[in-house]
Amino acid sequence: MNTPPSIPSWQPSRRRFVQTLTLGTGALLLPSLPSALLGAAADKTKTPDGRRKLGVALVGLGGYARGQLAPALQETEWCRLAGIVTGTPSKAEEWKRRYDLAEGNVYSYDTFERIADNTDIDIVYVVVPNGLHAEFAVRAAKAGKHVICEKPMATTVEDCDRIMAACKAAKKKLSIGYRLHFEPHNLEVMRLAQAKDFGAIKRVEAHDGYVSGGGTWRHDPKLAGGPLMDLGVYCVQAGCYATGEEPIAITAREEKTDFERFAKVEETITWTMEFPSGAKAECLMSYNKNANKLRVEAENGWYELSPAYAYRGIAGRTSKGPMDLPQVNQQARQMDAFARNILDDTETIVPGDMGRRDVKIMLAIYESARTGKRVTL
Ligand code: NAD
């Protein structure tokens, strides 16, 4: 007989669901604040309750930092864009102008360590290729900064351990860029995993893919780990938060049709994750097929998100009708939540342990795909 799985402290709960839904919503928070503090909200350097907004420095000014994180940091209420770390001098000039950054808050990869003396910067957000996360996260922790590390946390478990050890030694907080833990539709899926409004969860389907032309670090195993680490991590995450469990076994298979474009990395992997309750997650990640969905089949009904993992436009429906939930800026909520963790000395809901767990699962997926065997965790 299966015993119910114990729920690690960072797994979703109703309390955390409610907590995160109220984050980043000044409209919800402000009415309860003393009127003397209301003026603070208009001051861009102050939090809604009048404290100093925490300064974030982005490391790596590529597509995600430029297109999502920097714009989100214009909407955050508990932190702000205070600095940058880049290997490209022309980007430094452009960003300084666009975001009105102080000269002293702009670093190169070589001068990065000097950030230790900068009291404007509290959080370093690592947004470089996956294989470099550990190097920069460890350097940030050693410089005495709190760290947000993009997904996947790293490409090896050893690197995850290095990051966690460095943050622990520096007594600094660490969180992973799992933005969907701050998105209302995905939060509803997490809530339903606990509340079981549709009965016991039987089957999860998690698919994520796009057509990648190649020619970037994402096709270099050393820098990327592989497409599974880029996209499959969303399916691993979804399988875990849609069931509220962690997998005990994996069976995976790789499919390849374009041997030139995918000479160094995988093209498509399908895999099954088995959970202690008997639920299964059927997953697919591909760099050569478009896919973006999460479906949960339970004893008394079903619910699904499609798209499920996008930055915007996530839509959900259930066997009882559509999900009527708001669209939010996921990255702004994610960063504000971490800033509040630091300001209030509370625990993040997306900690290093969770990032490490997912890397371990992805390595088991690779192993099963390579050996053709069921791998137990
Ligand atoms: P990108 O290629 O657009 O940017 C990468 C950045 O890293 C560039 O500024 C580049 O100059 C810099 N870099 C530093 N050293 C490098 C090296 N040796 N080789 C190549 N580039 C180097 O990539 P991106 O899409 O911004 O992704 C960056 C990180 O963010 C990745 O870890 C990725 O998984 C993550 N990401 C997360 C999300 C999300 O939704 N959470 C979305 C996109 C990317």
Short mmCIF file of C-alpha atoms and ligand atoms in Angstrom, two decimals:
data_model
loop_
_atom_site.label_atom_id
_atom_site.label_comp_id
_atom_site.label_asym_id
_atom_site.label_seq_id
_atom_site.Cartn_x
_atom_site.Cartn_y
_atom_site.Cartn_z
CA MET A 1 0.00 0.00 0.00
CA ASN A 2 1.26 3.50 -0.77
CA THR A 3 1.71 5.82 2.16
CA PRO A 4 0.96 9.49 1.55
CA PRO A 5 4.18 11.37 0.75
CA SER A 6 5.50 13.82 3.33
CA ILE A 7 5.39 17.38 1.98
CA PRO A 8 8.69 19.27 2.17
CA SER A 9 8.33 22.72 3.67
CA TRP A 10 8.83 24.44 0.30
CA GLN A 11 6.02 22.56 -1.42
CA PRO A 12 2.79 24.46 -2.08
CA SER A 13 0.22 25.00 0.59
CA ARG A 14 -2.97 26.95 0.73
CA ARG A 15 -1.29 29.49 3.02
CA ARG A 16 1.54 30.07 0.57
CA PHE A 17 -0.94 30.28 -2.31
CA VAL A 18 -2.83 33.07 -0.58
CA GLN A 19 0.43 34.74 0.47
CA THR A 20 1.84 34.80 -3.04
CA LEU A 21 -1.40 35.97 -4.61
CA THR A 22 -1.24 39.09 -2.48
CA LEU A 23 2.40 39.80 -3.30
CA GLY A 24 3.18 42.64 -5.60
CA THR A 25 -0.32 43.96 -5.39
CA GLY A 26 0.11 47.33 -3.83
CA ALA A 27 -3.60 47.90 -4.27
CA LEU A 28 -4.27 45.07 -1.81
CA LEU A 29 -1.54 46.06 0.60
CA LEU A 30 -1.84 49.82 0.75
CA PRO A 31 -5.28 50.19 2.36
CA SER A 32 -4.01 48.43 5.50
CA LEU A 33 -0.98 50.73 5.88
CA PRO A 34 -0.87 53.81 8.14
CA SER A 35 -1.75 56.87 6.08
CA ALA A 36 1.65 58.47 6.87
CA LEU A 37 3.26 55.68 4.90
CA LEU A 38 1.05 55.97 1.84
CA GLY A 39 3.30 58.70 0.44
CA ALA A 40 6.22 56.27 0.51
CA ALA A 41 4.65 54.23 -2.25
CA ALA A 42 5.04 57.17 -4.61
CA ASP A 43 8.78 57.36 -3.82
CA LYS A 44 10.46 54.95 -6.25
CA THR A 45 13.19 54.11 -3.75
CA LYS A 46 10.79 53.11 -0.97
CA THR A 47 8.74 49.98 -0.34
CA PRO A 48 4.99 50.32 0.28
CA ASP A 49 5.67 50.26 4.03
CA GLY A 50 8.37 52.92 3.83
CA ARG A 51 11.53 50.80 3.91
CA ARG A 52 14.40 51.10 1.41
CA LYS A 53 13.70 49.08 -1.74
CA LEU A 54 16.34 46.40 -2.15
CA GLY A 55 18.75 46.86 -5.04
CA VAL A 56 19.04 44.10 -7.64
CA ALA A 57 22.04 43.68 -9.96
CA LEU A 58 21.50 41.57 -13.07
CA VAL A 59 24.44 39.43 -14.19
CA GLY A 60 24.25 38.70 -17.92
CA LEU A 61 22.29 41.12 -20.10
CA GLY A 62 20.87 38.68 -22.65
CA GLY A 63 17.35 38.11 -23.88
CA TYR A 64 15.72 37.25 -20.57
CA ALA A 65 17.38 40.04 -18.57
CA ARG A 66 16.64 42.62 -21.27
CA GLY A 67 13.17 41.48 -22.35
CA GLN A 68 11.67 40.40 -19.02
CA LEU A 69 13.64 41.07 -15.85
CA ALA A 70 14.68 44.70 -16.38
CA PRO A 71 11.14 45.74 -17.44
CA ALA A 72 9.68 43.80 -14.48
CA LEU A 73 12.05 45.65 -12.14
CA GLN A 74 10.32 48.87 -13.23
CA GLU A 75 7.10 47.45 -11.73
CA THR A 76 8.43 45.91 -8.54
CA GLU A 77 7.47 47.47 -5.22
CA TRP A 78 9.99 45.89 -2.85
CA CYS A 79 13.13 45.93 -5.02
CA ARG A 80 14.50 47.88 -7.97
CA LEU A 81 17.12 47.58 -10.70
CA ALA A 82 20.24 49.06 -9.11
CA GLY A 83 23.14 47.58 -11.06
CA ILE A 84 24.42 45.41 -13.87
CA VAL A 85 27.28 43.00 -14.49
CA THR A 86 28.18 42.48 -18.14
CA GLY A 87 31.03 41.33 -20.33
CA THR A 88 30.03 43.74 -23.12
CA PRO A 89 31.01 47.42 -22.65
CA SER A 90 28.51 48.68 -25.28
CA LYS A 91 25.67 47.05 -23.35
CA ALA A 92 26.86 48.75 -20.16
CA GLU A 93 26.53 52.18 -21.83
CA GLU A 94 23.09 51.43 -23.25
CA TRP A 95 21.74 50.09 -19.95
CA LYS A 96 23.20 52.97 -17.95
CA ARG A 97 21.32 55.41 -20.15
CA ARG A 98 18.09 53.48 -20.37
CA TYR A 99 17.78 52.70 -16.66
CA ASP A 100 19.61 55.71 -15.22
CA LEU A 101 22.16 53.52 -13.46
CA ALA A 102 24.98 55.06 -11.43
CA GLU A 103 28.42 54.58 -12.97
CA GLY A 104 29.60 52.91 -9.77
CA ASN A 105 26.88 50.27 -10.06
CA VAL A 106 28.10 48.92 -13.40
CA TYR A 107 30.51 45.98 -13.30
CA SER A 108 32.31 43.76 -15.78
CA TYR A 109 32.83 40.06 -15.13
CA ASP A 110 36.38 40.97 -14.07
CA THR A 111 35.40 43.72 -11.61
CA PHE A 112 32.38 41.81 -10.28
CA GLU A 113 33.96 41.10 -6.86
CA ARG A 114 33.97 44.85 -6.10
CA ILE A 115 30.19 44.63 -5.77
CA ALA A 116 30.95 43.49 -2.19
CA ASP A 117 31.52 47.16 -1.24
CA ASN A 118 28.35 48.44 -2.89
CA THR A 119 25.58 49.09 -0.36
CA ASP A 120 23.08 49.93 -3.15
CA ILE A 121 23.06 46.30 -4.21
CA ASP A 122 21.49 43.64 -2.01
CA ILE A 123 20.57 40.93 -4.52
CA VAL A 124 22.54 39.51 -7.45
CA TYR A 125 20.38 37.86 -10.12
CA VAL A 126 22.38 35.34 -12.20
CA VAL A 127 21.05 35.25 -15.78
CA VAL A 128 23.98 33.79 -17.73
CA PRO A 129 24.08 30.42 -19.57
CA ASN A 130 23.19 27.47 -17.32
CA GLY A 131 26.70 26.04 -17.10
CA LEU A 132 27.94 29.34 -15.63
CA HIS A 133 25.26 29.74 -12.93
CA ALA A 134 27.37 28.12 -10.23
CA GLU A 135 30.44 30.25 -10.93
CA PHE A 136 28.52 33.54 -10.71
CA ALA A 137 26.19 32.50 -7.87
CA VAL A 138 29.16 31.45 -5.74
CA ARG A 139 30.99 34.71 -6.53
CA ALA A 140 27.86 36.71 -5.62
CA ALA A 141 27.45 34.90 -2.29
CA LYS A 142 31.13 35.37 -1.49
CA ALA A 143 30.67 39.09 -2.19
CA GLY A 144 28.00 39.06 0.54
CA LYS A 145 24.92 39.36 -1.68
CA HIS A 146 21.64 37.44 -1.68
CA VAL A 147 21.29 35.38 -4.84
CA ILE A 148 18.59 34.61 -7.38
CA CYS A 149 19.78 31.92 -9.76
CA GLU A 150 17.96 31.37 -13.02
CA LYS A 151 16.63 27.93 -13.95
CA PRO A 152 18.01 25.34 -14.22
CA MET A 153 19.88 25.97 -10.97
CA ALA A 154 22.98 24.34 -12.51
CA THR A 155 23.85 21.48 -14.83
CA THR A 156 25.23 19.16 -12.12
CA VAL A 157 24.19 18.32 -8.56
CA GLU A 158 27.72 19.16 -7.42
CA ASP A 159 27.31 22.71 -8.72
CA CYS A 160 23.95 23.02 -6.92
CA ASP A 161 25.71 21.96 -3.73
CA ARG A 162 28.46 24.53 -4.31
CA ILE A 163 25.89 27.31 -4.69
CA MET A 164 23.97 26.28 -1.58
CA ALA A 165 27.15 25.92 0.49
CA ALA A 166 28.40 29.38 -0.59
CA CYS A 167 25.07 31.05 0.31
CA LYS A 168 24.95 29.23 3.64
CA ALA A 169 28.55 30.19 4.49
CA ALA A 170 27.81 33.83 3.62
CA LYS A 171 24.47 33.69 5.55
CA LYS A 172 22.70 34.93 2.42
CA LYS A 173 19.38 33.82 0.95
CA LEU A 174 19.10 31.90 -2.29
CA SER A 175 16.14 31.44 -4.61
CA ILE A 176 15.64 29.96 -8.06
CA GLY A 177 13.98 31.84 -10.95
CA TYR A 178 10.86 29.66 -10.86
CA ARG A 179 8.48 32.43 -11.90
CA LEU A 180 5.44 30.13 -12.28
CA HIS A 181 5.21 29.78 -8.49
CA PHE A 182 3.97 33.37 -8.58
CA GLU A 183 1.49 32.95 -11.46
CA PRO A 184 -2.18 32.55 -10.49
CA HIS A 185 -3.12 29.66 -12.86
CA ASN A 186 -0.10 27.57 -11.91
CA LEU A 187 -0.72 28.47 -8.26
CA GLU A 188 -4.26 27.14 -8.67
CA VAL A 189 -2.84 23.85 -9.97
CA MET A 190 -0.58 23.74 -6.88
CA ARG A 191 -3.55 24.48 -4.61
CA LEU A 192 -5.63 21.74 -6.23
CA ALA A 193 -2.79 19.26 -5.61
CA GLN A 194 -3.40 19.82 -1.90
CA ALA A 195 -7.16 20.56 -1.82
CA LYS A 196 -8.05 17.72 -4.22
CA ASP A 197 -11.31 19.40 -5.30
CA PHE A 198 -11.39 16.96 -8.25
CA GLY A 199 -10.41 13.92 -6.18
CA ALA A 200 -7.14 12.01 -6.23
CA ILE A 201 -4.76 12.96 -9.02
CA LYS A 202 -4.21 10.13 -11.47
CA ARG A 203 -2.35 11.49 -14.47
CA VAL A 204 -0.47 14.64 -15.41
CA GLU A 205 0.54 15.61 -18.92
CA ALA A 206 3.28 18.25 -19.19
CA HIS A 207 4.62 19.27 -22.60
CA ASP A 208 6.98 22.13 -23.42
CA GLY A 209 8.74 22.74 -26.71
CA TYR A 210 9.65 25.18 -29.44
CA VAL A 211 11.58 25.04 -32.69
CA SER A 212 15.17 26.09 -32.03
CA GLY A 213 17.38 27.00 -34.95
CA GLY A 214 20.61 26.33 -33.09
CA GLY A 215 23.84 28.30 -33.26
CA THR A 216 23.72 29.54 -29.65
CA TRP A 217 25.02 28.34 -26.27
CA ARG A 218 21.72 26.46 -25.91
CA HIS A 219 23.11 23.85 -28.33
CA ASP A 220 26.41 23.58 -26.45
CA PRO A 221 26.19 20.84 -23.80
CA LYS A 222 28.89 22.45 -21.64
CA LEU A 223 27.08 25.77 -21.36
CA ALA A 224 23.49 24.52 -21.53
CA GLY A 225 23.44 21.06 -20.03
CA GLY A 226 20.93 20.39 -22.80
CA PRO A 227 17.44 21.33 -23.98
CA LEU A 228 15.94 19.16 -21.24
CA MET A 229 17.56 21.49 -18.70
CA ASP A 230 16.13 24.51 -20.53
CA LEU A 231 12.57 23.31 -21.21
CA GLY A 232 12.15 19.94 -19.55
CA VAL A 233 12.63 21.64 -16.20
CA TYR A 234 9.15 23.18 -16.62
CA CYS A 235 7.64 19.71 -17.06
CA VAL A 236 9.57 18.30 -14.09
CA GLN A 237 8.35 21.23 -12.03
CA ALA A 238 4.77 20.83 -13.27
CA GLY A 239 4.75 17.09 -12.50
CA CYS A 240 5.86 17.83 -8.94
CA TYR A 241 3.57 20.77 -8.21
CA ALA A 242 0.54 19.29 -9.95
CA THR A 243 0.77 16.16 -7.77
CA GLY A 244 2.34 17.74 -4.66
CA GLU A 245 4.80 14.84 -4.74
CA GLU A 246 8.31 13.99 -5.87
CA PRO A 247 8.94 11.25 -8.43
CA ILE A 248 10.27 7.88 -7.33
CA ALA A 249 11.09 6.54 -10.80
CA ILE A 250 11.68 7.73 -14.36
CA THR A 251 11.40 6.04 -17.74
CA ALA A 252 12.61 8.14 -20.68
CA ARG A 253 13.18 7.92 -24.41
CA GLU A 254 14.95 10.23 -26.85
CA GLU A 255 13.76 10.86 -30.42
CA LYS A 256 15.99 12.46 -33.06
CA THR A 257 15.06 13.38 -36.65
CA ASP A 258 17.60 16.14 -37.43
CA PHE A 259 21.07 14.80 -36.72
CA GLU A 260 22.82 17.91 -38.05
CA ARG A 261 20.99 20.56 -36.02
CA PHE A 262 20.98 18.36 -32.95
CA ALA A 263 24.48 16.96 -33.36
CA LYS A 264 25.52 17.87 -29.81
CA VAL A 265 22.26 17.99 -27.86
CA GLU A 266 18.98 16.13 -27.73
CA GLU A 267 16.05 17.11 -29.95
CA THR A 268 13.06 15.58 -28.15
CA ILE A 269 12.73 13.54 -24.97
CA THR A 270 9.55 11.92 -23.68
CA TRP A 271 9.45 10.54 -20.18
CA THR A 272 7.19 9.21 -17.45
CA MET A 273 7.57 10.19 -13.81
CA GLU A 274 6.03 7.80 -11.28
CA PHE A 275 4.90 9.28 -7.96
CA PRO A 276 4.45 7.57 -4.57
CA SER A 277 0.62 7.89 -4.70
CA GLY A 278 0.50 5.97 -7.99
CA ALA A 279 -0.03 9.13 -10.07
CA LYS A 280 2.03 9.39 -13.24
CA ALA A 281 3.27 12.38 -15.23
CA GLU A 282 3.70 11.90 -18.98
CA CYS A 283 6.14 14.56 -20.17
CA LEU A 284 7.56 15.80 -23.44
CA MET A 285 10.19 18.43 -24.12
CA SER A 286 11.37 19.33 -27.59
CA TYR A 287 13.60 21.78 -29.43
CA ASN A 288 11.83 20.80 -32.65
CA LYS A 289 8.08 20.80 -31.80
CA ASN A 290 5.86 23.50 -30.43
CA ALA A 291 4.14 22.56 -27.18
CA ASN A 292 3.06 24.38 -24.03
CA LYS A 293 0.50 22.62 -21.85
CA LEU A 294 -0.22 21.14 -18.47
CA ARG A 295 -3.19 18.81 -17.99
CA VAL A 296 -4.23 17.07 -14.81
CA GLU A 297 -6.66 14.16 -14.75
CA ALA A 298 -8.16 13.37 -11.37
CA GLU A 299 -10.75 10.91 -10.03
CA ASN A 300 -13.69 13.28 -10.54
CA GLY A 301 -12.63 15.62 -13.34
CA TRP A 302 -9.76 17.36 -15.05
CA TYR A 303 -8.13 20.75 -15.43
CA GLU A 304 -5.58 22.11 -17.85
CA LEU A 305 -3.47 25.15 -18.68
CA SER A 306 -2.62 26.04 -22.26
CA PRO A 307 -0.36 27.85 -22.62
CA ALA A 308 0.92 26.80 -19.22
CA TYR A 309 4.46 28.18 -18.97
CA ALA A 310 4.39 31.38 -21.05
CA TYR A 311 5.32 34.82 -19.71
CA ARG A 312 1.84 36.08 -20.53
CA GLY A 313 -1.56 34.83 -21.61
CA ILE A 314 -1.71 31.67 -19.48
CA ALA A 315 -5.22 30.27 -19.78
CA GLY A 316 -6.90 27.53 -17.79
CA ARG A 317 -10.08 25.48 -17.86
CA THR A 318 -11.51 22.68 -15.80
CA SER A 319 -14.16 20.00 -16.30
CA LYS A 320 -16.45 22.39 -14.36
CA GLY A 321 -15.71 25.44 -16.57
CA PRO A 322 -13.07 28.08 -17.30
CA MET A 323 -10.56 29.28 -14.70
CA ASP A 324 -11.17 32.96 -14.10
CA LEU A 325 -7.83 34.19 -12.79
CA PRO A 326 -5.84 37.38 -13.38
CA GLN A 327 -2.82 37.88 -15.62
CA VAL A 328 0.15 39.19 -13.65
CA ASN A 329 3.77 40.15 -14.18
CA GLN A 330 5.29 36.89 -12.97
CA GLN A 331 8.86 38.14 -12.79
CA ALA A 332 7.89 41.24 -10.79
CA ARG A 333 6.02 39.08 -8.29
CA GLN A 334 8.86 36.59 -8.11
CA MET A 335 11.47 39.27 -7.38
CA ASP A 336 9.20 41.16 -4.96
CA ALA A 337 8.54 37.94 -3.06
CA PHE A 338 12.26 37.33 -2.66
CA ALA A 339 12.86 40.94 -1.61
CA ARG A 340 10.20 40.49 1.07
CA ASN A 341 11.82 37.24 2.18
CA ILE A 342 14.99 39.23 2.78
CA LEU A 343 13.32 42.27 4.34
CA ASP A 344 11.18 40.15 6.67
CA ASP A 345 13.65 37.28 7.10
CA THR A 346 11.25 34.62 5.83
CA GLU A 347 11.87 31.57 3.66
CA THR A 348 11.51 31.61 -0.12
CA ILE A 349 9.01 29.19 -1.66
CA VAL A 350 11.51 28.47 -4.49
CA PRO A 351 14.72 27.55 -2.63
CA GLY A 352 17.98 25.98 -3.70
CA ASP A 353 16.78 22.57 -2.46
CA MET A 354 14.02 22.67 -5.05
CA GLY A 355 16.40 23.63 -7.85
CA ARG A 356 18.76 20.83 -6.80
CA ARG A 357 15.91 18.30 -6.69
CA ASP A 358 14.98 19.17 -10.27
CA VAL A 359 18.56 18.88 -11.53
CA LYS A 360 18.73 15.43 -9.93
CA ILE A 361 15.50 14.40 -11.65
CA MET A 362 16.72 15.71 -15.02
CA LEU A 363 19.96 13.76 -14.69
CA ALA A 364 17.86 10.64 -14.03
CA ILE A 365 15.85 11.41 -17.19
CA TYR A 366 19.10 11.58 -19.19
CA GLU A 367 20.27 8.34 -17.64
CA SER A 368 17.05 6.53 -18.49
CA ALA A 369 17.07 7.91 -22.06
CA ARG A 370 20.66 6.77 -22.48
CA THR A 371 20.32 3.29 -20.96
CA GLY A 372 16.72 2.55 -21.92
CA LYS A 373 16.14 1.49 -18.30
CA ARG A 374 13.72 2.63 -15.61
CA VAL A 375 15.72 4.72 -13.15
CA THR A 376 14.65 4.92 -9.51
CA LEU A 377 15.26 8.01 -7.43
P1 NAD B 1 20.87 34.80 -23.86
O1 NAD B 1 21.73 34.00 -24.75
O2 NAD B 1 19.89 35.72 -24.46
O3 NAD B 1 21.77 35.62 -22.85
C1 NAD B 1 22.88 35.06 -22.18
C2 NAD B 1 23.73 36.16 -21.58
O4 NAD B 1 24.85 35.57 -20.97
C3 NAD B 1 24.26 37.14 -22.64
O5 NAD B 1 24.20 38.44 -22.12
C4 NAD B 1 25.72 36.73 -22.82
O6 NAD B 1 26.54 37.78 -23.20
C5 NAD B 1 26.04 36.24 -21.41
N1 NAD B 1 27.17 35.31 -21.37
C6 NAD B 1 28.13 35.33 -20.44
N2 NAD B 1 29.04 34.39 -20.67
C7 NAD B 1 28.67 33.75 -21.77
C8 NAD B 1 29.22 32.67 -22.52
N3 NAD B 1 30.36 32.08 -22.14
N4 NAD B 1 28.55 32.25 -23.60
C9 NAD B 1 27.39 32.82 -23.97
N5 NAD B 1 26.83 33.87 -23.31
C10 NAD B 1 27.46 34.32 -22.22
O7 NAD B 1 20.14 33.76 -22.88
P2 NAD B 1 18.86 34.01 -21.98
O8 NAD B 1 17.66 33.52 -22.72
O9 NAD B 1 18.85 35.38 -21.44
O10 NAD B 1 19.11 32.96 -20.81
C11 NAD B 1 19.96 33.24 -19.72
C12 NAD B 1 19.53 32.40 -18.51
O11 NAD B 1 18.21 32.73 -18.17
C13 NAD B 1 19.55 30.90 -18.76
O12 NAD B 1 19.96 30.24 -17.61
C14 NAD B 1 18.11 30.56 -19.05
O13 NAD B 1 17.75 29.23 -18.70
C15 NAD B 1 17.39 31.56 -18.16
N6 NAD B 1 16.06 31.92 -18.69
C16 NAD B 1 15.01 31.80 -17.87
C17 NAD B 1 13.76 32.09 -18.32
C18 NAD B 1 12.57 31.97 -17.40
O14 NAD B 1 11.45 32.07 -17.87
N7 NAD B 1 12.79 31.81 -16.11
C19 NAD B 1 13.57 32.50 -19.63
C20 NAD B 1 14.67 32.64 -20.46
C21 NAD B 1 15.93 32.34 -19.98
#
